[in-house]
Short mmCIF file of C-alpha atoms and ligand atoms in Angstrom, two decimals:
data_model
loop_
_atom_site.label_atom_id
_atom_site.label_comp_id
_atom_site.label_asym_id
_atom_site.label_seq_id
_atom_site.Cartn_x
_atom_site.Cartn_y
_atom_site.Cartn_z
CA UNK A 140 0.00 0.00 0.00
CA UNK A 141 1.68 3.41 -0.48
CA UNK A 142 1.91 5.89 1.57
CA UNK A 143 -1.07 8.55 0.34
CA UNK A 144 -3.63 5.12 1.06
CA UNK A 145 -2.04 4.02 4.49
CA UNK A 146 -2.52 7.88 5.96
CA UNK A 147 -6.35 7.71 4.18
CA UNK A 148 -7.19 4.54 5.87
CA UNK A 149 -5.39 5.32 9.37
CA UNK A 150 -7.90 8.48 9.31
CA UNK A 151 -11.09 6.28 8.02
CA UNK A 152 -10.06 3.75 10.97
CA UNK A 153 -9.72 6.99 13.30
CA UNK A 154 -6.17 5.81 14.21
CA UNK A 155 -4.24 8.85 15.12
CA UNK A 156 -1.03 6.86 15.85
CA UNK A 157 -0.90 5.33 11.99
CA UNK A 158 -1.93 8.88 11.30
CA UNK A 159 0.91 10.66 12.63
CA UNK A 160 3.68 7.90 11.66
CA UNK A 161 1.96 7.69 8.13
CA UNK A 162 2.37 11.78 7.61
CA UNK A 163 5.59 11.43 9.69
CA UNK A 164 7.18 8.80 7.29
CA UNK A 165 5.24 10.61 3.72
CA UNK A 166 7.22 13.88 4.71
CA UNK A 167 10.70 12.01 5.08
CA UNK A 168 10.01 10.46 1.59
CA UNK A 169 9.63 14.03 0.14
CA UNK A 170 5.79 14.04 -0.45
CA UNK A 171 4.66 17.44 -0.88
CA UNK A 172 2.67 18.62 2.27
CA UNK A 173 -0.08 19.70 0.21
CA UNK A 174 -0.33 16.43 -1.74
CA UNK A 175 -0.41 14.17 2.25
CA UNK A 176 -3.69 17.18 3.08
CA UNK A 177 -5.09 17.03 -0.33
CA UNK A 178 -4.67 13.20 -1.00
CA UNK A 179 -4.93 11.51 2.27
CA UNK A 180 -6.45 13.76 4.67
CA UNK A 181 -9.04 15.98 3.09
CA UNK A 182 -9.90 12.88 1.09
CA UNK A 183 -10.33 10.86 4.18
CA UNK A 184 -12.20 13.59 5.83
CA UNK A 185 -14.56 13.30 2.72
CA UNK A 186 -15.25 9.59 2.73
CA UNK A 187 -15.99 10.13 6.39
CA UNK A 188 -18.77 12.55 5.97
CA UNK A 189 -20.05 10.29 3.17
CA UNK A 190 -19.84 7.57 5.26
CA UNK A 191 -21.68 9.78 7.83
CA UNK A 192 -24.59 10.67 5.57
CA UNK A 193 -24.74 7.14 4.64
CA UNK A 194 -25.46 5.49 7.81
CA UNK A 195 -22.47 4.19 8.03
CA UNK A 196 -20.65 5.85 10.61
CA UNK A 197 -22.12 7.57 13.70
CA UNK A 198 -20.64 10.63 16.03
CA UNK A 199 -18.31 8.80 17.51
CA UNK A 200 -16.56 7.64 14.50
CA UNK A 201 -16.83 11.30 12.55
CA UNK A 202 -14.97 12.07 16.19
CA UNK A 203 -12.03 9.99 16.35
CA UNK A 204 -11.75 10.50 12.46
CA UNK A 205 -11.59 13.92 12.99
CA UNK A 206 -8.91 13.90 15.79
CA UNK A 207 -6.97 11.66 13.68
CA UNK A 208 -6.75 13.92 11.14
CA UNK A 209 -6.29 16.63 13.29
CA UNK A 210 -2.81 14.82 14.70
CA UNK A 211 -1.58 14.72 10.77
CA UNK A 212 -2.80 18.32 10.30
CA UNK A 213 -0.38 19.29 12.97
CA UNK A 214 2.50 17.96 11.53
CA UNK A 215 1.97 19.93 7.91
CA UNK A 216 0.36 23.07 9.02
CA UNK A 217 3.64 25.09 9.90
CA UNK A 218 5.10 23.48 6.19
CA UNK A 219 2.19 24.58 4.31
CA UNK A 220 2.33 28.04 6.15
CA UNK A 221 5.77 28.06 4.72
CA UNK A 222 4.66 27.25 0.87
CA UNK A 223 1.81 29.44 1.22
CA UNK A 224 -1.11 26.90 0.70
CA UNK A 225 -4.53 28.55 0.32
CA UNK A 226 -6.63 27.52 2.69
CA UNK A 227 -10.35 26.86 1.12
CA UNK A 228 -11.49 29.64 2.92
CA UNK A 229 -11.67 31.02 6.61
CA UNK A 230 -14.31 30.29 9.01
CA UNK A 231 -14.80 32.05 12.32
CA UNK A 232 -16.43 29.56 14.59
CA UNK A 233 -17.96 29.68 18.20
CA UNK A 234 -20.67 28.53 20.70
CA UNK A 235 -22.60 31.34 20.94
CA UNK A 236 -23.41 33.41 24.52
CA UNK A 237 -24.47 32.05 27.29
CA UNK A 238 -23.90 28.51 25.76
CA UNK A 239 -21.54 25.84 27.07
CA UNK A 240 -21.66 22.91 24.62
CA UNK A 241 -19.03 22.47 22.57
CA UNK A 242 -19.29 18.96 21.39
CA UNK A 243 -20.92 19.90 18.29
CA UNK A 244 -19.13 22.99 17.02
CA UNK A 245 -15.32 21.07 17.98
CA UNK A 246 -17.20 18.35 15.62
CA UNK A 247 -17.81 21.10 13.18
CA UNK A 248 -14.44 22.77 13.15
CA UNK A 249 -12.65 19.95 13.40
CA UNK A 250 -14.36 18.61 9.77
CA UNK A 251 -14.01 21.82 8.32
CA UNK A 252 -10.45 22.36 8.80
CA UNK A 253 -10.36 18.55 8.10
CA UNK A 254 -11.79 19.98 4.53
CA UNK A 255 -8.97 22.58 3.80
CA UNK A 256 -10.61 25.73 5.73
CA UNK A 257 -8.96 27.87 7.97
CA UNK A 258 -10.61 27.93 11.41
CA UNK A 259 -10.74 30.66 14.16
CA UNK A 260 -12.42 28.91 17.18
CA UNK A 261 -13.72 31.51 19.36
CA UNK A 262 -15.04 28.77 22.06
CA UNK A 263 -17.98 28.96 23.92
CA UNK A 264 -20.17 31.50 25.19
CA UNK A 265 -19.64 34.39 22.43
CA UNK A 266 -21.03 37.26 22.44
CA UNK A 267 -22.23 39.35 19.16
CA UNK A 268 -19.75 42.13 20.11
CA UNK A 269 -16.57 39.35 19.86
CA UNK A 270 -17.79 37.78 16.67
CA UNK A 271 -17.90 41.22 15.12
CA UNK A 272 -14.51 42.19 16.85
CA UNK A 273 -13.26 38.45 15.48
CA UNK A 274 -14.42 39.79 11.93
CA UNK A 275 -12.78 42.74 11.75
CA UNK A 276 -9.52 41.27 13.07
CA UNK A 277 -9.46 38.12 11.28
CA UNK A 278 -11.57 38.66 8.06
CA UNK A 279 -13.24 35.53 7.50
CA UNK A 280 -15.47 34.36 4.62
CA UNK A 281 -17.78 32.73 6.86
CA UNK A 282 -18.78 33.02 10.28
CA UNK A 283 -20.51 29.93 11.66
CA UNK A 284 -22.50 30.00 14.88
CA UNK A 285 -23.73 26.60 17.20
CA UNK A 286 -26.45 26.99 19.77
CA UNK A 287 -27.76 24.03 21.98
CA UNK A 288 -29.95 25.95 24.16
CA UNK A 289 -33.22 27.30 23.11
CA UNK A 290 -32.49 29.71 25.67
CA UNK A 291 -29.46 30.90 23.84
CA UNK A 292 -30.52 30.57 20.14
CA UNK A 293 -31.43 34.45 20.05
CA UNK A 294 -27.93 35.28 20.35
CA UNK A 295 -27.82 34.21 16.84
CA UNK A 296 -30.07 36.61 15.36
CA UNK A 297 -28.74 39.51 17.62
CA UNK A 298 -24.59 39.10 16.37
CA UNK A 299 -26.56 38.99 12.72
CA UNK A 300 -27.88 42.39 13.94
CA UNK A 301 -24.65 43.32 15.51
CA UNK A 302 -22.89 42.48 12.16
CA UNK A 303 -25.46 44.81 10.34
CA UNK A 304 -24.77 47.82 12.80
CA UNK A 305 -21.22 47.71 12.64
CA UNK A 306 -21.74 47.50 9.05
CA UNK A 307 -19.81 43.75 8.09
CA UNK A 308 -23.32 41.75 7.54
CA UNK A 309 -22.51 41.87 3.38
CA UNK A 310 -18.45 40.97 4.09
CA UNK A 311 -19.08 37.90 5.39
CA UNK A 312 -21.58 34.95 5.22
CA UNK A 313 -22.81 33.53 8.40
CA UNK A 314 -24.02 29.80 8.82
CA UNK A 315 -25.51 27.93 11.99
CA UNK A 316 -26.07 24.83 13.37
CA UNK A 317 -27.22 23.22 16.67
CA UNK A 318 -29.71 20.94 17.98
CA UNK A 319 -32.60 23.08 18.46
CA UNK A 320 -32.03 25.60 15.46
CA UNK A 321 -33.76 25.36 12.28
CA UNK A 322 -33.64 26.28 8.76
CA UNK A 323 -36.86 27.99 9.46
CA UNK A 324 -34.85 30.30 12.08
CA UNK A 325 -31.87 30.70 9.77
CA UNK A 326 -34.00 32.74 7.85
CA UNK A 327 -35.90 34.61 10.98
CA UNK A 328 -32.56 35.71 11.68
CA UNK A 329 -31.25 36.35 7.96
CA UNK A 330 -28.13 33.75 8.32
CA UNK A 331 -26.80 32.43 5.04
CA UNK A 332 -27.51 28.70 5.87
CA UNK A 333 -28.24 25.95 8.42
CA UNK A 334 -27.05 22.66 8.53
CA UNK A 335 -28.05 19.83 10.99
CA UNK A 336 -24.64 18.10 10.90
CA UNK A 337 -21.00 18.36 10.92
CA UNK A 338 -21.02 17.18 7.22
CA UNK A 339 -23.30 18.73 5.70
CA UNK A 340 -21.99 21.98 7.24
CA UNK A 341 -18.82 21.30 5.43
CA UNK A 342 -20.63 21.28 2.59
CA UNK A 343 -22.38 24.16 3.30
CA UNK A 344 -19.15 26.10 3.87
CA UNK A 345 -17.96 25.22 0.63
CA UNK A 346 -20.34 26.72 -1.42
CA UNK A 347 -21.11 29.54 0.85
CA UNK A 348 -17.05 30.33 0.97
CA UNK A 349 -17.35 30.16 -2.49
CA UNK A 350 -18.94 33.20 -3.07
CA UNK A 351 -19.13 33.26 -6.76
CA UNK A 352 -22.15 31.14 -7.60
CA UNK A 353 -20.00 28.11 -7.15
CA UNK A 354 -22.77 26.10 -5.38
CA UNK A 355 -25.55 26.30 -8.09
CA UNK A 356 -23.61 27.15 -11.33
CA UNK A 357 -25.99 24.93 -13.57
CA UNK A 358 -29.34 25.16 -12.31
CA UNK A 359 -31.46 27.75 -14.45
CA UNK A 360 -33.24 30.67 -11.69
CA UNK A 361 -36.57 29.14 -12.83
CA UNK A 362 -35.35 26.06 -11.50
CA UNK A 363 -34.16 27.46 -8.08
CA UNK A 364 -37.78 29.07 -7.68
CA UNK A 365 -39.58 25.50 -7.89
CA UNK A 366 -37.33 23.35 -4.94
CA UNK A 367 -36.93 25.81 -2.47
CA UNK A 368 -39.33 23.32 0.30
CA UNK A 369 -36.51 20.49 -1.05
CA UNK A 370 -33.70 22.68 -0.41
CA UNK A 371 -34.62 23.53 3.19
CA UNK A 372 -35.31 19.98 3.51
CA UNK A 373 -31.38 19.52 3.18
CA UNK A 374 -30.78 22.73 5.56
CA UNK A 375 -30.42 25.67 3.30
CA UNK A 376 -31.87 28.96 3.93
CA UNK A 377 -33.99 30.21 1.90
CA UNK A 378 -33.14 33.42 2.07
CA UNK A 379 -29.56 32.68 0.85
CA UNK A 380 -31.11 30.95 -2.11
CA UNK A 381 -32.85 34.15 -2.85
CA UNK A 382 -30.14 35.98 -2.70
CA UNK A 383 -27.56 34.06 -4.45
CA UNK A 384 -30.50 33.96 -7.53
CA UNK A 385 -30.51 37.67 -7.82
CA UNK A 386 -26.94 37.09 -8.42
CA UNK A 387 -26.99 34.23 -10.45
CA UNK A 388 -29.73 35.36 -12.83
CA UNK A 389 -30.86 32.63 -15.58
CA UNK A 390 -28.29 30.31 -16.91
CA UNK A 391 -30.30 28.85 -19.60
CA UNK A 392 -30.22 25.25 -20.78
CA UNK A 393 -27.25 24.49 -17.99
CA UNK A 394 -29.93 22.36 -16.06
CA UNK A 395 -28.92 19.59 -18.56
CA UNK A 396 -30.44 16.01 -16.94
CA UNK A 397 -31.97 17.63 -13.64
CA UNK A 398 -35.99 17.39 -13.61
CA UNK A 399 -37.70 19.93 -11.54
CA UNK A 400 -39.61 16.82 -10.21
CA UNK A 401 -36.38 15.62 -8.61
CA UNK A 402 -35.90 18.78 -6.77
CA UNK A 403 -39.18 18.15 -5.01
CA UNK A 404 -37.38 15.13 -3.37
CA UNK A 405 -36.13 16.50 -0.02
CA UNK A 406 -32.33 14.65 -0.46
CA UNK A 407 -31.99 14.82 -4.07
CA UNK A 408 -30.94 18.49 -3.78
CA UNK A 409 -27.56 17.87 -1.82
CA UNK A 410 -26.43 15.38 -4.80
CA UNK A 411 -27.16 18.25 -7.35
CA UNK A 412 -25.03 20.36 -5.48
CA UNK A 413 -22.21 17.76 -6.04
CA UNK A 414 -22.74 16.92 -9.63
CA UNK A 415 -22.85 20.51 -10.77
CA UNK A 416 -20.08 22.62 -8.15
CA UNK A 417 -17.32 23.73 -10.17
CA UNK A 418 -13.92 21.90 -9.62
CO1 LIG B 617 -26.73 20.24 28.14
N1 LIG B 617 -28.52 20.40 27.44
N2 LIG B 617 -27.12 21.60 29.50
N3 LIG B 617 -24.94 19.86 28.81
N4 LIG B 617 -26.69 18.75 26.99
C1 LIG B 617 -28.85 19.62 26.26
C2 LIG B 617 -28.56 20.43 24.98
C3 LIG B 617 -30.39 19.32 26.46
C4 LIG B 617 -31.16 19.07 25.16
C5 LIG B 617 -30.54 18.15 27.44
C6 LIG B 617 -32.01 17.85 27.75
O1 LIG B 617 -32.63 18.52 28.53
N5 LIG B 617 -32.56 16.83 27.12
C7 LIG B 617 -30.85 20.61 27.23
C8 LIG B 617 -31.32 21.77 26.34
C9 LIG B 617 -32.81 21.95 26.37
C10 LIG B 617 -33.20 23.07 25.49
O2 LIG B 617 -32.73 24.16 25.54
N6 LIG B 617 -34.14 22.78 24.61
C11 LIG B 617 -29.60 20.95 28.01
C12 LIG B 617 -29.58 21.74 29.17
C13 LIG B 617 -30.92 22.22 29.69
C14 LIG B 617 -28.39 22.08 29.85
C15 LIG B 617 -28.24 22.93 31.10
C16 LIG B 617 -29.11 24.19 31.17
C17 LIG B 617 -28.49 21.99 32.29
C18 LIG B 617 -28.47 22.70 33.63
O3 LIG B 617 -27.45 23.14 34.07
N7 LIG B 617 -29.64 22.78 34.22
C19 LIG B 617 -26.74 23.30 31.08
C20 LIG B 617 -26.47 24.59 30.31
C21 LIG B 617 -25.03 25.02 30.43
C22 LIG B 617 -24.77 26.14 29.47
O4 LIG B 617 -24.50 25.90 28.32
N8 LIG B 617 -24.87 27.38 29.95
C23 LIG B 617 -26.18 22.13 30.32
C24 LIG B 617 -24.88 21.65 30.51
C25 LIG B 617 -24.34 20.58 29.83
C26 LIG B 617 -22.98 19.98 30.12
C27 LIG B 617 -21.92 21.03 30.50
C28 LIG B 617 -23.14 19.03 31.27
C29 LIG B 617 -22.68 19.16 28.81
C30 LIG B 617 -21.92 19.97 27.74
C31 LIG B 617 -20.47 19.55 27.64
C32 LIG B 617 -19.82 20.18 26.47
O5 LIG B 617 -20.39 20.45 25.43
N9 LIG B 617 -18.55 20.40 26.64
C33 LIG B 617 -24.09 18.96 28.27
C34 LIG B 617 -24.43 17.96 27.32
C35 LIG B 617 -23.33 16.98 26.93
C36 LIG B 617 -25.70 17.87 26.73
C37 LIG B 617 -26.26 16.79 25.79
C38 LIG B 617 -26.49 15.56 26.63
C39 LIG B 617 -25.41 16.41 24.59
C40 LIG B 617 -25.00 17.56 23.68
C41 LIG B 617 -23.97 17.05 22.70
O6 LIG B 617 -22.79 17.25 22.90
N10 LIG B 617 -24.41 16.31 21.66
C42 LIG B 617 -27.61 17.46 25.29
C43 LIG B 617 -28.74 16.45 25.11
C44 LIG B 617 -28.71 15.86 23.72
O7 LIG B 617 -28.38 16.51 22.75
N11 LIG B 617 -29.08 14.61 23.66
C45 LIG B 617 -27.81 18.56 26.25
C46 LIG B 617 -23.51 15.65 20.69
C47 LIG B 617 -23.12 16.63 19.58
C48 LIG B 617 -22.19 15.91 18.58
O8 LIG B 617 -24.29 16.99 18.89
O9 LIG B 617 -24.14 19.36 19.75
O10 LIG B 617 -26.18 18.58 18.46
P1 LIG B 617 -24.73 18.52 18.69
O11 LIG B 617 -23.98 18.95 17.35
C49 LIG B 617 -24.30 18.40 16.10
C50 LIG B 617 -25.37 19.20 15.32
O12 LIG B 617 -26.26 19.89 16.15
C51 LIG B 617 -24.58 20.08 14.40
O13 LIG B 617 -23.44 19.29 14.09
C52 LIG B 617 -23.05 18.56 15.25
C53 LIG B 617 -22.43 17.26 14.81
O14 LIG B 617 -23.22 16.53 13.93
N12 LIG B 617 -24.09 21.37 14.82
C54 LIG B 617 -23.79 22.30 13.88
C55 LIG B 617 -23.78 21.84 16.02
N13 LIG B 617 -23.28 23.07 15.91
C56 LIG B 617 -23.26 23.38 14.61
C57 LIG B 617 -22.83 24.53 13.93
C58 LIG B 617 -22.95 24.55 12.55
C59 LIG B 617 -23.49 23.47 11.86
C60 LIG B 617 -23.91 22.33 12.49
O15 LIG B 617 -22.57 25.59 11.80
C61 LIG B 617 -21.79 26.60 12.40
#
């Protein structure tokens, strides 16, 4: 097995020992660091959120796959600081005020920098005022927010407010996630996007890091009008679907193969954004 496959599978098996000696022993061969987090542990990262949606694994193995690939990730960040790797984008993540979990949103972070991103983990109980002070120092595509609490969802929609006032709502997309949120709130508050898991807000991040129409390039606008129930089905906001229209405007005869009929079907709309995002 060569090297690239024995790091993939040490993160699939969440075995952070083969993980570290497997990145350990690909660096002393003279693999590019970007090829051991491209090849072995994004892709790994990948099959584990597929395996995720699938059934197949559960929390706990999305966990230990995660802090597998977080041991490797170690090893190669301060080398790919050095060549200058770009990061898939930046995410400024935290548990918001008055909130102590952290289970979820470590879950989170952990798969999105598992993905390529960035990450700025603000911790727990953050207010609106140090998510907009975290934006303005750090300058993150994406902001993504985790409640547990009903009792602290709110704080949500006020650092979306507090975002607006201090005028950085339009420089950077916010996403959320929790428990008890909803897409239904994500567009109370105005967020970007909800997701209900930790890979499905990777994919989430993705497209909304993306920021150039990325996530829907070939669905035609009078296609995006019909599936909006069957998008929010799959956790995405409405709101951001309106928005990223306006921008999009028609792209005619690019919805090659997708039937509007599909896009009734709650789960067929994550596949679609698959098959069509740009490489
Ligand atoms: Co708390 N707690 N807790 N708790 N706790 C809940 C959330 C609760 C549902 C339990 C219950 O009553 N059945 C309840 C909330 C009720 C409600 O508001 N509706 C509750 C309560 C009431 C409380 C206290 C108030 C209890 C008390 O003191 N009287 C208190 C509050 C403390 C505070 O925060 N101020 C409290 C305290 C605690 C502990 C400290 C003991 C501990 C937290 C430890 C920690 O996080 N470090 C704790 C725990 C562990 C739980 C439960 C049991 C488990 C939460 C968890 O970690 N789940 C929880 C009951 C439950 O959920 N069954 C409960 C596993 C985790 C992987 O899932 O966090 O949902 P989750 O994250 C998922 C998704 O939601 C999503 O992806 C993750 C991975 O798939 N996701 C995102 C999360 N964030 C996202 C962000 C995104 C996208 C997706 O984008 C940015």
């Amino acid at each position: 097995m060569d090297r690239i496959s024995e790091i993939y599978n040490a993160v699939l098996d969440g075995n952070a020992p083969a993980t570290k000696a497997g990145v350990e022993a690909a660096l002393g061969e003279g693999l590019a660091p970007e090829v051991i987090l491209k090849q072995g542990l994004i892709a790994a990262m990948g099959e584990v959120g597929r395996l995720f949606e699938a059934n197949e694994y559960f929390v706990p193995e999305m966990l230990v796959s995660a802090r597998a690939m977080q041991g490797g990730l170690a090893l190669l960040k301060p080398l790919l600081a050095e060549a200058g790797a770009t990061p898939a984008g930046k995410v400024i993540i935290g548990t918001v005020k008055g909130d102590l979990h952290d289970i979820g949103k470590n879950l989170v972070a952990m798969m999105l920098e598992g993905s390529g991103f960035e990450v700025v983990d603000l911790g727990t109980d953050v207010s609106p005022d140090k998510f907009v002070n975290a934006v303005v120092e750090h300058r993150p595509h994406l902001i993504g927010m985790s409640a547990l609490l009903t009792t602290t969802m709110p704080s949500m929609g006020a650092t979306v407010k507090a975002l607006q006032e201090a005028g950085l709502r339009d420089k950077v997309k916010v996403m959320i996630g929790g428990a008890p949120v909803t897409v239904a709130y994500s567009n109370q508050i105005g967020a970007d996007g909800y997701s209900p898991d930790a890979s499905s807000a990777v994919r989430l991040a993705k497209s909304l890091a993306g920021a150039d129409c990325r996530a829907f390039p070939n669905l035609e606008a009078a296609s995006l009008r019909v599936p909006h129930a069957a998008w929010a089905a799959c956790g995405w906001a409405t709101s951001s679907l309106h928005r990223h229209c306006e921008r999009v405007g028609p792209q005619r005869g690019a919805a090659v193969g997708v039937q509007r009929s599909n896009l009734r079907v709650g789960h067929t709309a994550p596949r679609l954004l698959r098959t069509n995002r740009s490489p």
